Amino acid sequence: MRVMLLEWLGHMQQDLEDVMRRIKNLSFRVFFYPFPSTSEAQDEYFRKHFESALLRNHYDAVISFNFIPVAAMTCNKIGLPYIAWVYDSGLGYRISRNV
């Protein structure tokens, strides 16, 4: 199985990479992108380069920590499973201070 691991400066990224290295018959490539906090949902630059990287290689799935909308939309467009491992509030979600 080949997996694209999307990295965006997540706190647990290295842990996931270490575990994935131990899984037999699993290979992965890390695709790093430091999302600007205000444009992650509609980042056209990311979408274009991410889609190109996915189409150049054969992957069985994409995985990321937290849900990244533009990654999910890109994967959906090309019919590739997207796995979001959500462990906190996630990229792009804002919490009101008036709660």
PDB file of C-alpha atoms in Angstrom:
ATOM      1  CA  MET A   1       0.000   0.000   0.000  1.00  0.00           C
ATOM      2  CA  ARG A   2       1.281   3.482  -0.908  1.00  0.00           C
ATOM      3  CA  VAL A   3       0.151   6.464   1.132  1.00  0.00           C
ATOM      4  CA  MET A   4       0.699  10.199   0.776  1.00  0.00           C
ATOM      5  CA  LEU A   5       1.221  11.653   4.252  1.00  0.00           C
ATOM      6  CA  LEU A   6       0.288  15.321   4.283  1.00  0.00           C
ATOM      7  CA  GLU A   7       2.339  17.334   6.765  1.00  0.00           C
ATOM      8  CA  TRP A   8       1.437  20.860   7.863  1.00  0.00           C
ATOM      9  CA  LEU A   9       3.483  21.294  11.064  1.00  0.00           C
ATOM     10  CA  GLY A  10       1.262  19.043  13.161  1.00  0.00           C
ATOM     11  CA  HIS A  11       2.490  18.320  16.677  1.00  0.00           C
ATOM     12  CA  MET A  12       2.330  14.535  16.323  1.00  0.00           C
ATOM     13  CA  GLN A  13       3.644  14.210  12.767  1.00  0.00           C
ATOM     14  CA  GLN A  14       6.911  12.503  13.690  1.00  0.00           C
ATOM     15  CA  ASP A  15       5.078   9.913  15.800  1.00  0.00           C
ATOM     16  CA  LEU A  16       2.850   8.954  12.873  1.00  0.00           C
ATOM     17  CA  GLU A  17       5.833   8.686  10.535  1.00  0.00           C
ATOM     18  CA  ASP A  18       7.632   6.426  13.024  1.00  0.00           C
ATOM     19  CA  VAL A  19       4.621   4.115  13.285  1.00  0.00           C
ATOM     20  CA  MET A  20       4.093   4.033   9.519  1.00  0.00           C
ATOM     21  CA  ARG A  21       7.731   2.981   9.006  1.00  0.00           C
ATOM     22  CA  ARG A  22       7.079  -0.100  11.154  1.00  0.00           C
ATOM     23  CA  ILE A  23       4.057  -1.301   9.160  1.00  0.00           C
ATOM     24  CA  LYS A  24       4.971  -4.045   6.706  1.00  0.00           C
ATOM     25  CA  ASN A  25       3.934  -3.533   3.093  1.00  0.00           C
ATOM     26  CA  LEU A  26       3.296   0.171   3.635  1.00  0.00           C
ATOM     27  CA  SER A  27       5.261   2.855   1.874  1.00  0.00           C
ATOM     28  CA  PHE A  28       4.609   6.540   2.181  1.00  0.00           C
ATOM     29  CA  ARG A  29       5.761   9.888   0.942  1.00  0.00           C
ATOM     30  CA  VAL A  30       5.546  13.060   2.992  1.00  0.00           C
ATOM     31  CA  PHE A  31       4.056  16.090   1.258  1.00  0.00           C
ATOM     32  CA  PHE A  32       4.853  19.156   3.358  1.00  0.00           C
ATOM     33  CA  TYR A  33       2.930  22.408   3.129  1.00  0.00           C
ATOM     34  CA  PRO A  34       2.829  25.148   5.807  1.00  0.00           C
ATOM     35  CA  PHE A  35      -0.768  26.308   5.438  1.00  0.00           C
ATOM     36  CA  PRO A  36      -1.350  30.009   6.090  1.00  0.00           C
ATOM     37  CA  SER A  37      -3.944  30.181   8.843  1.00  0.00           C
ATOM     38  CA  THR A  38      -6.375  32.270   6.807  1.00  0.00           C
ATOM     39  CA  SER A  39      -6.536  30.448   3.480  1.00  0.00           C
ATOM     40  CA  GLU A  40      -6.380  26.697   4.114  1.00  0.00           C
ATOM     41  CA  ALA A  41      -9.884  25.976   2.816  1.00  0.00           C
ATOM     42  CA  GLN A  42      -9.339  27.486  -0.639  1.00  0.00           C
ATOM     43  CA  ASP A  43      -5.591  27.518  -1.198  1.00  0.00           C
ATOM     44  CA  GLU A  44      -5.343  27.285  -4.989  1.00  0.00           C
ATOM     45  CA  TYR A  45      -1.531  27.092  -4.977  1.00  0.00           C
ATOM     46  CA  PHE A  46      -1.656  24.050  -2.662  1.00  0.00           C
ATOM     47  CA  ARG A  47      -4.516  22.412  -4.561  1.00  0.00           C
ATOM     48  CA  LYS A  48      -2.693  22.662  -7.890  1.00  0.00           C
ATOM     49  CA  HIS A  49       0.610  21.236  -6.606  1.00  0.00           C
ATOM     50  CA  PHE A  50      -1.000  18.604  -4.380  1.00  0.00           C
ATOM     51  CA  GLU A  51      -3.207  17.319  -7.183  1.00  0.00           C
ATOM     52  CA  SER A  52      -0.223  17.213  -9.542  1.00  0.00           C
ATOM     53  CA  ALA A  53       1.821  15.201  -7.012  1.00  0.00           C
ATOM     54  CA  LEU A  54      -1.051  12.755  -6.526  1.00  0.00           C
ATOM     55  CA  LEU A  55      -1.560  12.264 -10.258  1.00  0.00           C
ATOM     56  CA  ARG A  56       2.175  11.778 -10.973  1.00  0.00           C
ATOM     57  CA  ASN A  57       2.354   8.841  -8.557  1.00  0.00           C
ATOM     58  CA  HIS A  58       0.042   6.027  -7.619  1.00  0.00           C
ATOM     59  CA  TYR A  59      -1.267   6.304  -4.070  1.00  0.00           C
ATOM     60  CA  ASP A  60      -3.888   4.204  -2.372  1.00  0.00           C
ATOM     61  CA  ALA A  61      -4.837   6.930   0.114  1.00  0.00           C
ATOM     62  CA  VAL A  62      -3.881  10.279   1.648  1.00  0.00           C
ATOM     63  CA  ILE A  63      -3.668  10.746   5.407  1.00  0.00           C
ATOM     64  CA  SER A  64      -3.265  13.869   7.521  1.00  0.00           C
ATOM     65  CA  PHE A  65      -3.600  14.950  11.090  1.00  0.00           C
ATOM     66  CA  ASN A  66      -6.785  16.942  11.445  1.00  0.00           C
ATOM     67  CA  PHE A  67      -9.163  17.666   8.608  1.00  0.00           C
ATOM     68  CA  ILE A  68      -7.784  19.801   5.792  1.00  0.00           C
ATOM     69  CA  PRO A  69     -10.683  20.842   3.551  1.00  0.00           C
ATOM     70  CA  VAL A  70      -8.677  21.556   0.394  1.00  0.00           C
ATOM     71  CA  ALA A  71      -6.938  18.167   0.675  1.00  0.00           C
ATOM     72  CA  ALA A  72     -10.289  16.417   1.095  1.00  0.00           C
ATOM     73  CA  MET A  73     -11.777  18.239  -1.896  1.00  0.00           C
ATOM     74  CA  THR A  74      -8.740  17.443  -4.054  1.00  0.00           C
ATOM     75  CA  CYS A  75      -8.799  13.756  -3.121  1.00  0.00           C
ATOM     76  CA  ASN A  76     -12.541  13.582  -3.738  1.00  0.00           C
ATOM     77  CA  LYS A  77     -12.088  15.159  -7.179  1.00  0.00           C
ATOM     78  CA  ILE A  78      -9.649  12.460  -8.290  1.00  0.00           C
ATOM     79  CA  GLY A  79     -11.362   9.582  -6.441  1.00  0.00           C
ATOM     80  CA  LEU A  80      -8.658   8.944  -3.850  1.00  0.00           C
ATOM     81  CA  PRO A  81      -9.548   8.037  -0.235  1.00  0.00           C
ATOM     82  CA  TYR A  82      -8.680  10.782   2.260  1.00  0.00           C
ATOM     83  CA  ILE A  83      -8.141   9.888   5.920  1.00  0.00           C
ATOM     84  CA  ALA A  84      -8.144  12.689   8.479  1.00  0.00           C
ATOM     85  CA  TRP A  85      -6.940  11.705  11.929  1.00  0.00           C
ATOM     86  CA  VAL A  86      -8.602  14.370  14.059  1.00  0.00           C
ATOM     87  CA  TYR A  87      -7.097  14.760  17.509  1.00  0.00           C
ATOM     88  CA  ASP A  88      -8.034  18.335  18.407  1.00  0.00           C
ATOM     89  CA  SER A  89     -10.035  21.226  16.986  1.00  0.00           C
ATOM     90  CA  GLY A  90      -8.325  21.021  13.632  1.00  0.00           C
ATOM     91  CA  LEU A  91      -6.846  23.309  11.046  1.00  0.00           C
ATOM     92  CA  GLY A  92      -9.120  26.138  10.030  1.00  0.00           C
ATOM     93  CA  TYR A  93     -11.553  25.982  12.887  1.00  0.00           C
ATOM     94  CA  ARG A  94     -11.862  29.066  15.007  1.00  0.00           C
ATOM     95  CA  ILE A  95     -13.137  29.127  18.562  1.00  0.00           C
ATOM     96  CA  SER A  96     -15.157  32.086  19.743  1.00  0.00           C
ATOM     97  CA  ARG A  97     -13.780  33.856  22.786  1.00  0.00           C
ATOM     98  CA  ASN A  98     -17.364  34.667  23.819  1.00  0.00           C
ATOM     99  CA  VAL A  99     -18.226  31.117  24.840  1.00  0.00           C
TER     100      VAL A  99
END
